[in-house]
Coordinates of C-alpha atoms in Angstrom, one line a residue:
X1 CA 0.1 -0.6 -0.2
X2 CA 3.1 2.5 0.6
X3 CA 4.6 1.8 -3.0
X4 CA 0.7 2.1 -4.1
X5 CA 0.7 5.8 -2.5
X6 CA 4.3 7.3 -3.1
X7 CA 4.8 5.7 -6.8
X8 CA 2.5 8.1 -8.8
X9 CA 4.6 11.4 -7.2
X10 CA 8.0 9.8 -7.7
X11 CA 7.6 9.0 -12.0
X12 CA 6.7 12.3 -12.2
X13 CA 10.2 13.4 -11.8
X14 CA 9.8 16.4 -9.6
X15 CA 11.5 14.9 -6.7
X16 CA 13.7 18.0 -5.5
X17 CA 17.3 17.1 -5.4
X18 CA 19.5 18.2 -2.1
X19 CA 22.7 19.5 -3.2
X20 CA 25.4 22.0 -1.8
X21 CA 27.2 23.9 -3.3
X22 CA 25.2 25.3 -6.9
X23 CA 28.2 26.5 -8.0
X24 CA 31.7 25.9 -8.4
X25 CA 34.2 28.8 -8.8
X26 CA 37.8 27.2 -10.1
X27 CA 40.7 29.5 -9.9
X28 CA 43.7 29.0 -11.8
X29 CA 46.4 30.6 -9.7
X30 CA 45.1 28.6 -7.1
X31 CA 45.3 24.6 -7.8
X32 CA 43.7 23.7 -4.0
X33 CA 40.6 25.3 -5.8
X34 CA 40.7 22.8 -8.7
X35 CA 39.9 20.0 -6.7
X36 CA 35.6 20.8 -5.7
X37 CA 33.5 18.7 -3.4
X38 CA 29.7 18.2 -3.9
X39 CA 27.9 16.7 -1.3
X40 CA 24.8 15.2 -2.3
X41 CA 21.8 14.9 0.7
X42 CA 18.9 12.2 1.1
X43 CA 16.1 12.8 3.3
X44 CA 14.2 10.6 2.5
X45 CA 13.1 7.1 3.4
X46 CA 14.5 5.1 0.7
X47 CA 17.7 4.5 -1.4
X48 CA 18.6 7.0 -3.9
X49 CA 21.3 6.2 -6.9
X50 CA 22.7 9.2 -9.0
X51 CA 24.9 9.9 -12.0
X52 CA 26.8 12.5 -13.0
X53 CA 26.6 14.4 -16.2
X54 CA 28.4 17.6 -17.6
X55 CA 28.6 19.8 -20.7
X56 CA 32.0 19.7 -21.0
X57 CA 33.1 16.3 -19.9
X58 CA 36.5 16.8 -21.6
X59 CA 37.6 19.7 -19.1
X60 CA 36.7 18.0 -15.3
X61 CA 37.3 14.6 -13.9
X62 CA 34.8 13.4 -12.0
X63 CA 35.5 10.7 -9.3
X64 CA 32.7 8.3 -8.2
X65 CA 29.9 10.0 -11.4
X66 CA 27.7 7.2 -10.4
X67 CA 26.5 5.8 -7.2
X68 CA 23.8 5.6 -4.8
X69 CA 23.3 7.6 -1.1
X70 CA 21.7 5.3 1.5
X71 CA 18.2 6.9 3.2
X72 CA 19.0 10.2 5.6
X73 CA 22.7 9.9 4.5
X74 CA 24.7 12.1 2.5
X75 CA 28.0 11.6 0.0
X76 CA 30.4 13.9 -1.2
X77 CA 31.0 14.2 -5.1
X78 CA 34.8 15.2 -6.1
X79 CA 35.2 16.9 -9.6
X80 CA 39.0 17.5 -10.5
X81 CA 38.7 20.9 -13.5
X82 CA 42.4 18.9 -15.3
X83 CA 42.4 21.5 -18.6
X84 CA 43.2 24.6 -17.3
X85 CA 44.2 27.6 -19.2
X86 CA 42.9 31.2 -20.4
X87 CA 41.0 30.5 -23.2
X88 CA 38.6 29.0 -20.6
X89 CA 38.1 32.2 -18.2
X90 CA 34.9 32.8 -17.6
X91 CA 33.0 30.4 -19.6
X92 CA 29.8 28.8 -17.9
X93 CA 29.9 25.2 -17.8
X94 CA 27.3 23.1 -16.0
X95 CA 26.3 19.9 -14.4
X96 CA 23.8 17.7 -13.5
X97 CA 23.0 15.8 -10.9
X98 CA 20.3 13.5 -11.8
X99 CA 18.7 10.5 -9.2
X100 CA 16.4 7.9 -9.3
X101 CA 15.2 5.0 -7.2
X102 CA 17.6 2.1 -7.0
X103 CA 14.1 -0.5 -8.3
X104 CA 14.1 2.5 -11.5
X105 CA 15.4 3.9 -14.4
X106 CA 13.9 6.7 -15.0
X107 CA 14.9 10.4 -13.1
X108 CA 12.8 11.1 -10.7
X109 CA 14.6 14.4 -10.3
X110 CA 17.6 16.6 -11.1
X111 CA 19.9 19.3 -10.0
X112 CA 22.4 21.9 -12.2
X113 CA 25.6 23.3 -10.8
X114 CA 27.1 25.8 -12.4
X115 CA 31.3 25.8 -13.0
X116 CA 33.0 28.9 -13.9
X117 CA 36.9 29.1 -14.0
X118 CA 38.7 32.3 -12.6
X119 CA 42.1 33.2 -13.2
X120 CA 42.7 35.3 -10.0
X121 CA 41.1 34.5 -6.8
X122 CA 42.8 38.1 -5.7
X123 CA 41.8 39.3 -8.7
X124 CA 37.9 38.4 -7.9
X125 CA 38.2 39.4 -4.3
X126 CA 39.3 43.0 -5.6
X127 CA 36.6 43.4 -7.7
X128 CA 33.9 42.7 -5.4
X129 CA 35.4 44.9 -2.9
X130 CA 35.4 47.7 -5.5
X131 CA 32.0 47.0 -6.7
X132 CA 31.0 47.0 -3.0
X133 CA 33.0 49.9 -2.2
X134 CA 31.7 51.9 -5.5
X135 CA 28.0 51.0 -4.2
X136 CA 28.3 52.8 -0.7
X137 CA 29.4 55.7 -2.3
X138 CA 26.8 56.1 -5.0
X139 CA 24.2 55.3 -1.9
X140 CA 26.0 58.2 0.6
X141 CA 26.2 60.3 -2.6
X142 CA 22.5 59.7 -3.4
X143 CA 21.0 60.2 0.1
X144 CA 22.8 63.2 1.0
X145 CA 21.5 64.9 -2.8
X146 CA 18.0 63.7 -1.8
X147 CA 18.7 65.1 1.5
X148 CA 19.6 68.7 -0.3
X149 CA 16.2 68.8 -2.4
X150 CA 14.7 68.3 0.8
X151 CA 15.8 71.3 2.4
X152 CA 14.9 74.1 0.8
X153 CA 11.1 72.2 0.3
X154 CA 10.7 72.3 4.0
X155 CA 12.2 76.0 4.6
X156 CA 9.3 77.2 2.2
X157 CA 6.8 74.8 3.8
X158 CA 7.2 76.2 7.3
X159 CA 7.6 80.0 6.3
X160 CA 3.5 79.9 6.9
X161 CA 1.0 81.6 5.1
X162 CA 0.4 84.0 2.1
X163 CA -1.0 87.1 2.5
X164 CA -3.9 86.6 -0.4
X165 CA -4.6 83.4 1.8
X166 CA -5.2 85.5 4.9
X167 CA -7.0 88.3 3.0
X168 CA -9.3 86.1 1.5
X169 CA -10.1 84.7 5.4
X170 CA -11.0 87.5 6.8
X171 CA -13.0 88.6 3.5
X172 CA -14.8 85.5 4.3
X173 CA -15.1 85.9 7.8
X174 CA -16.6 89.7 6.9
X175 CA -19.1 88.1 4.6
X176 CA -20.7 85.9 7.3
X177 CA -21.1 88.4 9.5
X178 CA -22.6 90.9 8.0
X179 CA -26.8 90.5 7.3
X180 CA -28.7 88.5 5.5
X181 CA -31.1 89.7 3.1
X182 CA -34.4 89.8 5.0
X183 CA -33.4 91.3 8.2
X184 CA -34.8 94.4 8.5
X185 CA -33.5 95.7 11.5
X186 CA -30.2 96.3 10.9
X187 CA -28.3 99.4 11.1
X188 CA -26.4 97.9 7.4
X189 CA -26.9 99.6 3.9
X190 CA -29.2 97.4 2.9
X191 CA -26.9 96.8 -0.1
X192 CA -24.3 94.9 2.1
X193 CA -27.1 92.4 2.9
X194 CA -26.2 89.1 1.2
X195 CA -28.2 85.8 0.1
X196 CA -28.1 82.8 1.5
X197 CA -26.2 80.9 -1.3
X198 CA -23.9 84.1 -1.1
X199 CA -23.2 83.3 2.4
X200 CA -22.8 79.2 1.7
X201 CA -20.4 80.5 -0.9
X202 CA -18.1 82.5 1.7
X203 CA -18.4 79.7 4.4
X204 CA -17.3 76.8 1.8
X205 CA -13.9 79.4 0.9
X206 CA -13.7 79.9 4.3
X207 CA -12.6 76.1 4.9
X208 CA -10.8 75.1 2.0
X209 CA -8.7 78.5 3.7
X210 CA -8.1 77.1 7.3
X211 CA -6.9 73.6 5.6
X212 CA -4.5 74.9 3.3
X213 CA -3.4 77.4 6.4
X214 CA -3.2 74.0 8.4
X215 CA -1.9 72.3 5.9
X216 CA 1.3 75.1 6.0

């Protein structure tokens, strides 16, 4: 019954493959890096068999290119770069690690590993440090530039409302204090009496002016 439940999942070929590292970097001036180790992990409850394939097998020697991994165990795969030359600097090669169940031939899962040959570890480190320094300098300049732009805006915003805004506010308040048309007992001349609609407009404008003043 367990085999029937597990079989459909395994046949699909989507079994996750756990291998570390996923990138191999060889340095021409450092012979200690000409030999790299891949570690294949098997976290499953069944044994796996594996096979290592390569896009350029003439450049590499793979020790134990095929083998098996017991359940919940791991195995080391040694890869040697045997053709170090300047024409291969920066060329990206790929390894493919295929796994399958011991009782089957079809690959249940696969993982690709990138391999690159570089001229010097020191040059690579220097380039990395220079790139990090350049990024930090760029970020520092960017932050300073943004602060320089923001400061004048803050001064302008904190200068207070304009004289025109204050004048319009005073006019609207005065309009609201004037008598309304139809009020007979008033000492204000009749031509200064405002209609209800006019007072509504004055109140609306006064509200807008108040919002502008509060924001400044």
